[in-house]
Short mmCIF file of C-alpha atoms in Angstrom, two decimals:
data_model
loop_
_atom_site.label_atom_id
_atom_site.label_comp_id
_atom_site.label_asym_id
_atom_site.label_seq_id
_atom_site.Cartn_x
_atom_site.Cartn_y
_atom_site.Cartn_z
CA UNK A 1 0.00 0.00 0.00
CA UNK A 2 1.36 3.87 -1.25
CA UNK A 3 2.38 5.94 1.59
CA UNK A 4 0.26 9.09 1.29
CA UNK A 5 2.15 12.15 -0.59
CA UNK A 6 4.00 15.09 1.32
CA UNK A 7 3.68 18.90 1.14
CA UNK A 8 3.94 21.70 2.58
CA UNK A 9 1.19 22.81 5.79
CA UNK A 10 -0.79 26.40 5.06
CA UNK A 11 1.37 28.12 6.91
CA UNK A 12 4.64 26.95 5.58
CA UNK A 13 6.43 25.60 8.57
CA UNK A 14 5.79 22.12 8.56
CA UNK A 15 5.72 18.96 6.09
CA UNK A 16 2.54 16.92 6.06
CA UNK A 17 0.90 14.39 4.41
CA UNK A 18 -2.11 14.53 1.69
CA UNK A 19 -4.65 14.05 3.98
CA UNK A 20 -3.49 16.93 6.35
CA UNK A 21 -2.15 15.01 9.08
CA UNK A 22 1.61 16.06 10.90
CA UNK A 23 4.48 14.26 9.38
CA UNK A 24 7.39 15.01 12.08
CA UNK A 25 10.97 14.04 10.44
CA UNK A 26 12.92 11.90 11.77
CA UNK A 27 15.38 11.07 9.68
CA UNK A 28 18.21 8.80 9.91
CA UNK A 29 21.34 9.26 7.68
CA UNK A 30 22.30 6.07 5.38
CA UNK A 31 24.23 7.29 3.00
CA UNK A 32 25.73 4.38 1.73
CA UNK A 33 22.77 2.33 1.67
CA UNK A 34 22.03 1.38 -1.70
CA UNK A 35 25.51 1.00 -2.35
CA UNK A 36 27.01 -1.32 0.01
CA UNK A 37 24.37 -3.58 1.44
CA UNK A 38 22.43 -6.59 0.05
CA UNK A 39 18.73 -6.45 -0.27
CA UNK A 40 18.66 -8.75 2.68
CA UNK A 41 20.67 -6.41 4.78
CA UNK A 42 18.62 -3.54 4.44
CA UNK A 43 15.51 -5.12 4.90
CA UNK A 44 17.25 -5.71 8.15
CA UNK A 45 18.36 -2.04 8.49
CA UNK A 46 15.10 -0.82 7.88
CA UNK A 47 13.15 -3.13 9.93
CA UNK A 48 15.34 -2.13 12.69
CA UNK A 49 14.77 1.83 11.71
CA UNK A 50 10.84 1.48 11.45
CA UNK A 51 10.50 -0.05 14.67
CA UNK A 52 12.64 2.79 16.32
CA UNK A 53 10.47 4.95 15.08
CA UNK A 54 11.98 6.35 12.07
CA UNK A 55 10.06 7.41 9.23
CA UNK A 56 12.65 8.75 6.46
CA UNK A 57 15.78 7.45 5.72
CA UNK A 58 18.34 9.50 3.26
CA UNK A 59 20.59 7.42 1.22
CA UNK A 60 22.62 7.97 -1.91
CA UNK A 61 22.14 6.61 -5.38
CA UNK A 62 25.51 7.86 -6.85
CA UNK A 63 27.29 7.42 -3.33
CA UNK A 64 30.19 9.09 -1.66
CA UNK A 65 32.57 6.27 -1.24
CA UNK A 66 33.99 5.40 -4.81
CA UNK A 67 30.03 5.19 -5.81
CA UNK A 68 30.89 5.14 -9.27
CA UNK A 69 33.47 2.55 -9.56
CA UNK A 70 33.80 0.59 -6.45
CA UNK A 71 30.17 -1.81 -7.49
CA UNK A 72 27.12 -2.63 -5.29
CA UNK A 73 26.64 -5.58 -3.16
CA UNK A 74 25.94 -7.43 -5.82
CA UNK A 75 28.14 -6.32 -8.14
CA UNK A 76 26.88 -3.75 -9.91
CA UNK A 77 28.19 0.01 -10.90
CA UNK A 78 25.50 2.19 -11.51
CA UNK A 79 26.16 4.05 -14.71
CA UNK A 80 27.66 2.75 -17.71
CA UNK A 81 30.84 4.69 -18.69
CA UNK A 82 30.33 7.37 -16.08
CA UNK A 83 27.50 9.03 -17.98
CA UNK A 84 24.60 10.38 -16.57
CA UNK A 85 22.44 9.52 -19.56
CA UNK A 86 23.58 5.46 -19.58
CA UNK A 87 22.04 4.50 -16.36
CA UNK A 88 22.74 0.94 -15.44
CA UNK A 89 18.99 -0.78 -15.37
CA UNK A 90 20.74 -3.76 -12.51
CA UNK A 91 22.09 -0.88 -10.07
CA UNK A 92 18.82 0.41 -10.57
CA UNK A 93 16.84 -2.67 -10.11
CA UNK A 94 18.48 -2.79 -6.31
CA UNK A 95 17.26 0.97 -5.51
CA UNK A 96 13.62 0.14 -6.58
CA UNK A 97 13.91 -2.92 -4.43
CA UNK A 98 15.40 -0.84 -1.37
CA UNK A 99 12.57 2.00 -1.85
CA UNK A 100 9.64 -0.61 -1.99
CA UNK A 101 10.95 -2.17 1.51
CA UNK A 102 11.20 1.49 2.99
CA UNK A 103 7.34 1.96 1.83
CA UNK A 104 6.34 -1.41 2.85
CA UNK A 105 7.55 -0.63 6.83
CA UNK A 106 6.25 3.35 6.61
CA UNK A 107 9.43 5.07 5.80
CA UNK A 108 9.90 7.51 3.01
CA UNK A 109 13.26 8.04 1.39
CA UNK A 110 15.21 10.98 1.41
CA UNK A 111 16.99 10.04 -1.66
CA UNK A 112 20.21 11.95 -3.03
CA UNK A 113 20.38 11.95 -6.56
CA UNK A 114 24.25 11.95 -6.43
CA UNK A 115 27.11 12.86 -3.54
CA UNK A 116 28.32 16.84 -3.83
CA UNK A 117 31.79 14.91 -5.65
CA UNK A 118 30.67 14.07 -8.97
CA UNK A 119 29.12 18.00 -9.77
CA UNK A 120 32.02 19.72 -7.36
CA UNK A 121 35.73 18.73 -7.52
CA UNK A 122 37.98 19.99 -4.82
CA UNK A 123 36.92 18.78 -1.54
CA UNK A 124 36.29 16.04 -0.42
CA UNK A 125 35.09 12.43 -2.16
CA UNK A 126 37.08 10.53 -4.68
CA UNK A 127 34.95 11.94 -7.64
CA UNK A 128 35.02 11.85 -10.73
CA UNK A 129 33.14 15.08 -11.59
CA UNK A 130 30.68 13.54 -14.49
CA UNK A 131 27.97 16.25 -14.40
CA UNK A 132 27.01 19.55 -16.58
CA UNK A 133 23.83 21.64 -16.70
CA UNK A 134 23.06 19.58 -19.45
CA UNK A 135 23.42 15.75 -18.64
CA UNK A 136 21.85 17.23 -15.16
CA UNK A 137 18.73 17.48 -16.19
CA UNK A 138 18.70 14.14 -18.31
CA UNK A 139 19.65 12.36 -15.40
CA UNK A 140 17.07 14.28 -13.25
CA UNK A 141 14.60 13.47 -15.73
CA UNK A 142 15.38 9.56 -15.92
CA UNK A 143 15.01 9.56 -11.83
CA UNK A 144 11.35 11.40 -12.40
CA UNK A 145 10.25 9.02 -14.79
CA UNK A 146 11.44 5.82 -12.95
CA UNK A 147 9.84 6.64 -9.84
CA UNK A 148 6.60 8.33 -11.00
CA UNK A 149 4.68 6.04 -8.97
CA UNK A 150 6.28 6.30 -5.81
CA UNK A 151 4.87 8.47 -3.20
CA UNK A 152 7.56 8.41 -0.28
CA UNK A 153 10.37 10.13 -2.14
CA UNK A 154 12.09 13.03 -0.81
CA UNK A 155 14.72 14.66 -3.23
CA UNK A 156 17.46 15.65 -1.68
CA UNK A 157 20.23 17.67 -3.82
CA UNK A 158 23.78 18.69 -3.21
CA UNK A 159 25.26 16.11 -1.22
CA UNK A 160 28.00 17.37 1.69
CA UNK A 161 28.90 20.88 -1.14
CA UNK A 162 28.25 24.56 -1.09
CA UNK A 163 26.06 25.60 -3.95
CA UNK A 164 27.84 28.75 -4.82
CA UNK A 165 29.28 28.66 -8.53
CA UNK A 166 27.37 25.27 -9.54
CA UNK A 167 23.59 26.92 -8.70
CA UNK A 168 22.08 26.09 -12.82
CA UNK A 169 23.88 22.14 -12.50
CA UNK A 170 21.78 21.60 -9.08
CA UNK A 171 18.46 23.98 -10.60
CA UNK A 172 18.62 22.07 -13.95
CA UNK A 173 18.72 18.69 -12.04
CA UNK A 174 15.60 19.70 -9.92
CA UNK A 175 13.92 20.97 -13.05
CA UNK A 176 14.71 17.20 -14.81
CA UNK A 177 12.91 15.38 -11.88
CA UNK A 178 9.94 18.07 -12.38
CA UNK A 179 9.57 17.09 -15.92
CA UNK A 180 10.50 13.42 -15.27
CA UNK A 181 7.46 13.03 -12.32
CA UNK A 182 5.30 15.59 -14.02
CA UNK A 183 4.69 17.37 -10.85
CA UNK A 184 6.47 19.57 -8.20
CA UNK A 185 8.49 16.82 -5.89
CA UNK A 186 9.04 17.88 -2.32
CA UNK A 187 12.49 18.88 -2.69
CA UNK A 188 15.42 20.33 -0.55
CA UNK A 189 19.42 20.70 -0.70
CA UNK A 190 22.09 19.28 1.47
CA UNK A 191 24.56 21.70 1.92
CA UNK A 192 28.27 21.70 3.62
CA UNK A 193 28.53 21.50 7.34
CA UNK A 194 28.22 25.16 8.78
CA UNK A 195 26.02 25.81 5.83
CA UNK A 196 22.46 25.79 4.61
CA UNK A 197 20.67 25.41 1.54
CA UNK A 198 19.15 29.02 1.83
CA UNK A 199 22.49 30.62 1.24
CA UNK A 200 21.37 29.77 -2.26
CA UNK A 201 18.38 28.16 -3.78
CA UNK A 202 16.17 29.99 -0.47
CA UNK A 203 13.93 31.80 -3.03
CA UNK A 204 14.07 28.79 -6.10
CA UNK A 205 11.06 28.23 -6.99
CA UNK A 206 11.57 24.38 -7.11
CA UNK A 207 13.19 24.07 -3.34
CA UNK A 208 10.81 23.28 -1.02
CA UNK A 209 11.97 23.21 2.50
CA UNK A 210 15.65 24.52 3.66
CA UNK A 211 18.23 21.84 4.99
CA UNK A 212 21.04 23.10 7.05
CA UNK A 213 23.99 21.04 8.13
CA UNK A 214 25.28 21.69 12.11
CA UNK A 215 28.36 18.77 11.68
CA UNK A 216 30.57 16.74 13.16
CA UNK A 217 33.33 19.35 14.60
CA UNK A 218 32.26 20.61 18.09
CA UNK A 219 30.73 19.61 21.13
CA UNK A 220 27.14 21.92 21.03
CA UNK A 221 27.58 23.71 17.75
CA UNK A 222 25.13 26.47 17.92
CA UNK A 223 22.38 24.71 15.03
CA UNK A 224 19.56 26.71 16.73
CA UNK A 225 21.14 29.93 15.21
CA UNK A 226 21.08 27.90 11.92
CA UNK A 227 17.68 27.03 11.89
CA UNK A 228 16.12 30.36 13.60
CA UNK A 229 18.03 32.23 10.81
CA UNK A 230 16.12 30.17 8.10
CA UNK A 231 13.08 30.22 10.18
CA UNK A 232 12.82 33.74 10.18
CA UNK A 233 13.29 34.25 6.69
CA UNK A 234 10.97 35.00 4.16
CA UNK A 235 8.94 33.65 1.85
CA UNK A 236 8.16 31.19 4.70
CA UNK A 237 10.32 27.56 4.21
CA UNK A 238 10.53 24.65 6.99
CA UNK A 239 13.48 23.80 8.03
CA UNK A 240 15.73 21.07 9.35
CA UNK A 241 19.50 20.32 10.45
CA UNK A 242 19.74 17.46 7.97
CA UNK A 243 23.35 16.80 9.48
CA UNK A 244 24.22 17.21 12.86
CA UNK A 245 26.73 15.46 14.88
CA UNK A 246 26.58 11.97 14.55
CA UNK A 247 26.67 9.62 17.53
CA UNK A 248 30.06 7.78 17.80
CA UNK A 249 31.90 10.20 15.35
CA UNK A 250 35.45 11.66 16.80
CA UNK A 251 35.25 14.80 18.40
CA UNK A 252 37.19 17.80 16.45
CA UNK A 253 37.94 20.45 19.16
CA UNK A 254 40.09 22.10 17.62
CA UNK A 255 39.07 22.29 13.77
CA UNK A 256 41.87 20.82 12.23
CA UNK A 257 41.51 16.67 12.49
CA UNK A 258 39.30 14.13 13.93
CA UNK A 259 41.03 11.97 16.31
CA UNK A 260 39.37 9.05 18.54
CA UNK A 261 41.42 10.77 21.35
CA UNK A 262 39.31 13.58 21.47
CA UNK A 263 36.55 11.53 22.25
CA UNK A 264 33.07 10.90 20.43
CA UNK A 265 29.75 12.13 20.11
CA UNK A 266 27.75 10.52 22.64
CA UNK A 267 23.21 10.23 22.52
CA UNK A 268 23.79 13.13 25.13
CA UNK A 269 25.17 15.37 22.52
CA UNK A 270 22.71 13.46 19.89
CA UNK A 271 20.14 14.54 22.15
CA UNK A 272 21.05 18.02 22.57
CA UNK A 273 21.19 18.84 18.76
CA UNK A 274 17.79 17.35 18.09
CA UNK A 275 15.69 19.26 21.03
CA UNK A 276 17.71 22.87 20.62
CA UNK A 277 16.73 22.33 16.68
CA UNK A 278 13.55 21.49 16.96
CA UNK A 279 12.74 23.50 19.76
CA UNK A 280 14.12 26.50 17.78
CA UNK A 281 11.74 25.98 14.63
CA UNK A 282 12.32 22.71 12.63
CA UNK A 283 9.98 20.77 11.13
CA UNK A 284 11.69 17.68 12.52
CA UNK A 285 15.17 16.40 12.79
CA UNK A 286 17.54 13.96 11.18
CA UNK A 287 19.69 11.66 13.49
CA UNK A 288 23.03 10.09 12.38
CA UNK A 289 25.73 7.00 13.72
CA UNK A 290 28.96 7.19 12.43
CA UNK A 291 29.25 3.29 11.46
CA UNK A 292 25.55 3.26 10.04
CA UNK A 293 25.92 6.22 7.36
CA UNK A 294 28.76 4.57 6.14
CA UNK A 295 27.45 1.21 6.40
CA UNK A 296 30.94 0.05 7.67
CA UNK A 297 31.51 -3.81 8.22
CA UNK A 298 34.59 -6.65 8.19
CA UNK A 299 34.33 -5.77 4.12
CA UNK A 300 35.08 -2.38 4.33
CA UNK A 301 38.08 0.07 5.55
CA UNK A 302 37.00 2.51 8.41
CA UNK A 303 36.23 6.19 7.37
CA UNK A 304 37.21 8.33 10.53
CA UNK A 305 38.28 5.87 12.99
CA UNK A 306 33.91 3.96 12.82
CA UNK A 307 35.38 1.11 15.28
CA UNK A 308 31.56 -0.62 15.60
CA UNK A 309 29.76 -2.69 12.73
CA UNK A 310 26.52 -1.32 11.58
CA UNK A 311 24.31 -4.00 12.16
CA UNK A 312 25.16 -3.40 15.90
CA UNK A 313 25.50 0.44 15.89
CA UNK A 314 21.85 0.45 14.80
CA UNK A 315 21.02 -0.67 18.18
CA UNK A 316 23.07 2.69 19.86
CA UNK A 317 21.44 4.63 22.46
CA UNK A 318 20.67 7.46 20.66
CA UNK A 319 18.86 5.84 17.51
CA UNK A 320 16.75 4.47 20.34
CA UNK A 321 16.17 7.61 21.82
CA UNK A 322 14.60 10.13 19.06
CA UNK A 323 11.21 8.37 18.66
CA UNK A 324 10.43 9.90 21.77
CA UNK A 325 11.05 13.56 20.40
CA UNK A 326 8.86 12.88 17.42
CA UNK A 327 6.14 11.89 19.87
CA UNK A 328 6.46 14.12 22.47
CA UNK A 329 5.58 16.94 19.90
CA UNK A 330 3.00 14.57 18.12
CA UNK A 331 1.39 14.66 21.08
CA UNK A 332 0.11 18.35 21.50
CA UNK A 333 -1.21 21.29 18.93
CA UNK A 334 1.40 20.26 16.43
CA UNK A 335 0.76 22.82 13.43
CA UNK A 336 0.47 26.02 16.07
CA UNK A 337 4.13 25.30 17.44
CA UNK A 338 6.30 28.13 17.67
CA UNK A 339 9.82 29.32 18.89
CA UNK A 340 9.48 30.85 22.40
CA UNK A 341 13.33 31.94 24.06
CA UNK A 342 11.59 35.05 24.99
CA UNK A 343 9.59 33.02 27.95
CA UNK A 344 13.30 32.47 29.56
CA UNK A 345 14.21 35.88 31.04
CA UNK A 346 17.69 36.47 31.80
CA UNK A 347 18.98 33.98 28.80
CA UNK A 348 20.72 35.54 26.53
CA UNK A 349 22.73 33.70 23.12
CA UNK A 350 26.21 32.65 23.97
CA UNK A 351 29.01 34.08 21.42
CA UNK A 352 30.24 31.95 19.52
CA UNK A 353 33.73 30.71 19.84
CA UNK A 354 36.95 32.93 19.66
CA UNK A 355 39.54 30.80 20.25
CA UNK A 356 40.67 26.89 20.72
CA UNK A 357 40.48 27.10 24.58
CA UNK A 358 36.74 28.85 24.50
CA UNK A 359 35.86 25.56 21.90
CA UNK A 360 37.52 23.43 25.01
CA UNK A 361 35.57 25.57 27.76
CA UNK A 362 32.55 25.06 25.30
CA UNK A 363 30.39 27.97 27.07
CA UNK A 364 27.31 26.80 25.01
CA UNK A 365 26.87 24.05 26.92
CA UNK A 366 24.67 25.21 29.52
CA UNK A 367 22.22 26.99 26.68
CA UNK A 368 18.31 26.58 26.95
CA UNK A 369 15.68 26.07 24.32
CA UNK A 370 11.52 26.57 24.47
CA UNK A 371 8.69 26.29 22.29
CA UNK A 372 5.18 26.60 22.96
CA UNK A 373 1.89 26.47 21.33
CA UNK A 374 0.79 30.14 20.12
CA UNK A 375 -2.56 29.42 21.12
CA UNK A 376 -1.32 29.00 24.90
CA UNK A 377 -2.05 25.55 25.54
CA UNK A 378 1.46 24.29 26.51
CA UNK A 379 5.28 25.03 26.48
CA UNK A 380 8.19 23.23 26.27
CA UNK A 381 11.47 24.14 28.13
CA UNK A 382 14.75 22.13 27.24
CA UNK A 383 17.11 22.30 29.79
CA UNK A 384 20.68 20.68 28.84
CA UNK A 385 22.08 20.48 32.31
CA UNK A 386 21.02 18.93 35.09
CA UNK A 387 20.45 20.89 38.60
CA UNK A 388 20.21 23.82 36.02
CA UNK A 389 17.79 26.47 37.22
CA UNK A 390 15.81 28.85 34.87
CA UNK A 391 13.37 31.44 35.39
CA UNK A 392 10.37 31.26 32.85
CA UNK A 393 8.01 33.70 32.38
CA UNK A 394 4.34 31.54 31.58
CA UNK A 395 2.51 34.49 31.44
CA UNK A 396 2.03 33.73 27.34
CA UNK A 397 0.06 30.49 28.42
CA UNK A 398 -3.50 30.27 28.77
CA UNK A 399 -5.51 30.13 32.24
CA UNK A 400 -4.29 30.51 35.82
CA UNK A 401 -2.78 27.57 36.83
CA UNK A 402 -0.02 25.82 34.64
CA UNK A 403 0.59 22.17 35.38
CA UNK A 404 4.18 20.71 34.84
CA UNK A 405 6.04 18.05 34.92
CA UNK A 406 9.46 16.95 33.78
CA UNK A 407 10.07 14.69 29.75
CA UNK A 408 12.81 12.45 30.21
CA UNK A 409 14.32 12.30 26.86
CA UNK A 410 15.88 8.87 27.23
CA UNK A 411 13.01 6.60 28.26
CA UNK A 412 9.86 8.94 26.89
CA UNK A 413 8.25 9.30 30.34
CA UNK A 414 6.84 12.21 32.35
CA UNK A 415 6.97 13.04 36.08
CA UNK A 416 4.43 14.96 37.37
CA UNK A 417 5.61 18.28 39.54
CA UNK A 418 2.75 19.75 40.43
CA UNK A 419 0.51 22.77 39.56
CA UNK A 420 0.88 26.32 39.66
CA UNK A 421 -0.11 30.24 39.49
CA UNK A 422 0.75 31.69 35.93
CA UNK A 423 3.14 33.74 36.30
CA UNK A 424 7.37 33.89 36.12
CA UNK A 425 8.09 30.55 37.78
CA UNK A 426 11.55 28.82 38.55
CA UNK A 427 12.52 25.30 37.94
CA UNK A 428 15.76 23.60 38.74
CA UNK A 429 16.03 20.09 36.59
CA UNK A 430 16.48 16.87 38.40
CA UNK A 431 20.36 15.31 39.01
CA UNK A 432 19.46 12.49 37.00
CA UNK A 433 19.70 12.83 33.35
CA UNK A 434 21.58 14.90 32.47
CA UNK A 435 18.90 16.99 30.35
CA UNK A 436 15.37 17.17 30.75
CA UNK A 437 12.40 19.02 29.05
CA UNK A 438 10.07 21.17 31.35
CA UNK A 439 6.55 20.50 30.24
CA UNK A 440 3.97 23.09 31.09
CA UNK A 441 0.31 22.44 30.38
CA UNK A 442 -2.77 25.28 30.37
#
């Protein structure tokens, strides 16, 4: 059975489906998926993914890692010749398969055409640049055609590169899956880390949504200025950190070179990126493991020090974690959400980092998020630290008496705190945790 269709909600913040209900994003980054595992193994990785809660999953079909030459599981290299306009129909074969299973168990695809390498040399990625403005759209147009029928496609441009400079190889792409579908896909771009996709293609006509990427470098990297810039901007796009730290990736505290030394990214930190961007206006949020986007196994070398096997990493704490996120905010007025920092008096944006030792001292650490409903029915207060106290003024909420209670973000349950008079209250979070979210009801 079709999954129903995306768009866009009335009011431009959100992503639903057809029939008008929420669709919260929680994505999960597979970039290597088509490329590296067997049709058995990702029924298996998806399987895994659905029942964690998961409902898109953004893979490659022209991957990072040698996608063009190294083959597929079984063999396969998906192009003939390196040219975008001699597709290889057994490569392709394997993506249809992978896309049906994602439908079958609820999750839509976030599917990159190609990785940023093969339209933009001098980076990263082994290449070989094979695209032009021309072959773009052919290729474009071949992907529209050949997955006309599907409804749980999400387009994803760009792949890991800046747009600047390459702006009509990416538009003439997006135009190519236009024709190809024969109808206007829900489409966004995937843009460097420390970048977004509104730096260029904010006001294209064909990009739907904006996609920001927070990275892999530092220990609370501030995405909620990311996404409230892109939030506030206008005409009215959602938004989402498409690729924040990813849980058991080396720490880079100094900017120059990931080293397992430094430590990794923990669910904690996982954690913290997904509330603050949320919280701060996105339309959902996409997790990441360092061993699972890479699919890394005994067959394959190690990018960046992964030292766990996917088919266990997909079990981490985090990846169990962010289905209770998704239905925390499923759970109240969902389309009247808003940003709220202005209910925390005496919070004010930490600068961002001047030196090495302020990265080290990382001052953003102790750095609150809220949202609330902007019809006064309930807020929602994310405190990172634990014994952190914070004044909130409730005064926006509806009623008299406010009842809260603390969200623990690791096992999805709330403990009741009691009822209050509206007005500026204090909380302190628990010891345990070490972050909580403050719930306060109307």
């Amino acid at each position: 059975m079709s999954l129903p269709s995306l768009k866009i909600s009335q009011n431009g913040r959100f992503l639903i489906t057809e029939d008008g209900n929420p669709f919260f994003y929680l994505g999960d980054t597979a970039w290597e998926l088509f490329h590296r595992l067997t049709l058995e193994e990702a029924e298996l990785y998806l399987t895994v993914r659905s029942s964690q809660g998961f409902n898109v999953v953004q893979a490659v079909i022209l991957a990072e890692l040698d996608g063009l030459h190294t083959p597929n599981a079984n063999g396969h290299v998906p192009l003939i010749g390196d040219d975008p306009a001699r597709p290889n129909e057994y490569y392709f074969r394997h993506v249809d398969s992978v896309i049906k299973l994602a439908e079958e168990k609820g999750i839509y695809m976030g599917i990159l055409p190609t990785w940023g390498d093969k339209v933009h040399s001098g980076l990263w990625g082994v290449g070989p640049v094979i695209f032009d403005k021309s072959n773009a759209y052919i290729y474009g147009k071949f992907l529209g055609e050949r997955y006309r029928d599907f409804t749980n496609i999400i387009w994803i441009l760009g792949g890991d590169r800046p747009g600047e400079g390459y702006e009509e190889v990416w538009t003439s792409m997006a135009r190519g899956i236009y024709d190809g579908l024969g109808r206007k896909p829900i489409i966004t771009y995937h843009p460097s880390g420390g970048q977004s996709s509104s730096q260029w293609f904010h006001n294209a006509e064909w990009l739907s949504f904006n996609m920001c990427q927070s990275g892999h470098c530092l220990i609370d990297t501030p995405n909620w200025d990311m996404i409230r810039s892109d939030y506030n901007k206008t005409p009215i796009k959602p938004v989402i950190d498409g690729e924040p730290n990813y849980e058991g990736h080396p720490i880079d505290p100094y900017l120059r070179k990931w080293k397992p030394e430094y430590g990794r990214f923990t669910d904690y930190e996982v954690r913290k990126q997904a509330y603050r961007a949320v919280f701060s206006g996105a339309c959902g949020h996409t997790y990441g493991h360092h061993s699972v986007w890479q699919m890394y196994d005994e067959r394959y070398k190690p990018m960046t020090f992964a030292n766990v096997y996917w088919y266990e990493a997909i079990y981490a704490p985090g990846a169990k974690q962010m289905i209770h996120l998704k239905n925390l905010l499923l759970s109240l007025p969902y389309f009247t959400r808003i940003p709220a920092q202005d209910m925390l008096t005496e919070i004010t944006p930490p600068p961002p980092p001047k030196d090495i030792d302020d990265r080290l001292n990382n001052r953003r650490a102790s750095y609150p998020v809220a949202t609330c409903d902007k019809e006064g029915s309930y807020a929602l207060i994310y405190f990172p630290l634990a014994n952190q106290t914070l004044n909130i003024d409730t005064s926006s909420l509806s009623g008299h008496i406010i009842k809260a209670s603390w969200f623990d973000p690791r096992s999805g349950e709330r403990h009741y705190i009691g009822e209050f008079a509206k007005g500026t209250l204090r909380f302190t979070s628990p010891l345990g945790g070490p972050d909580w979210i403050l719930v306060l009801e109307a």
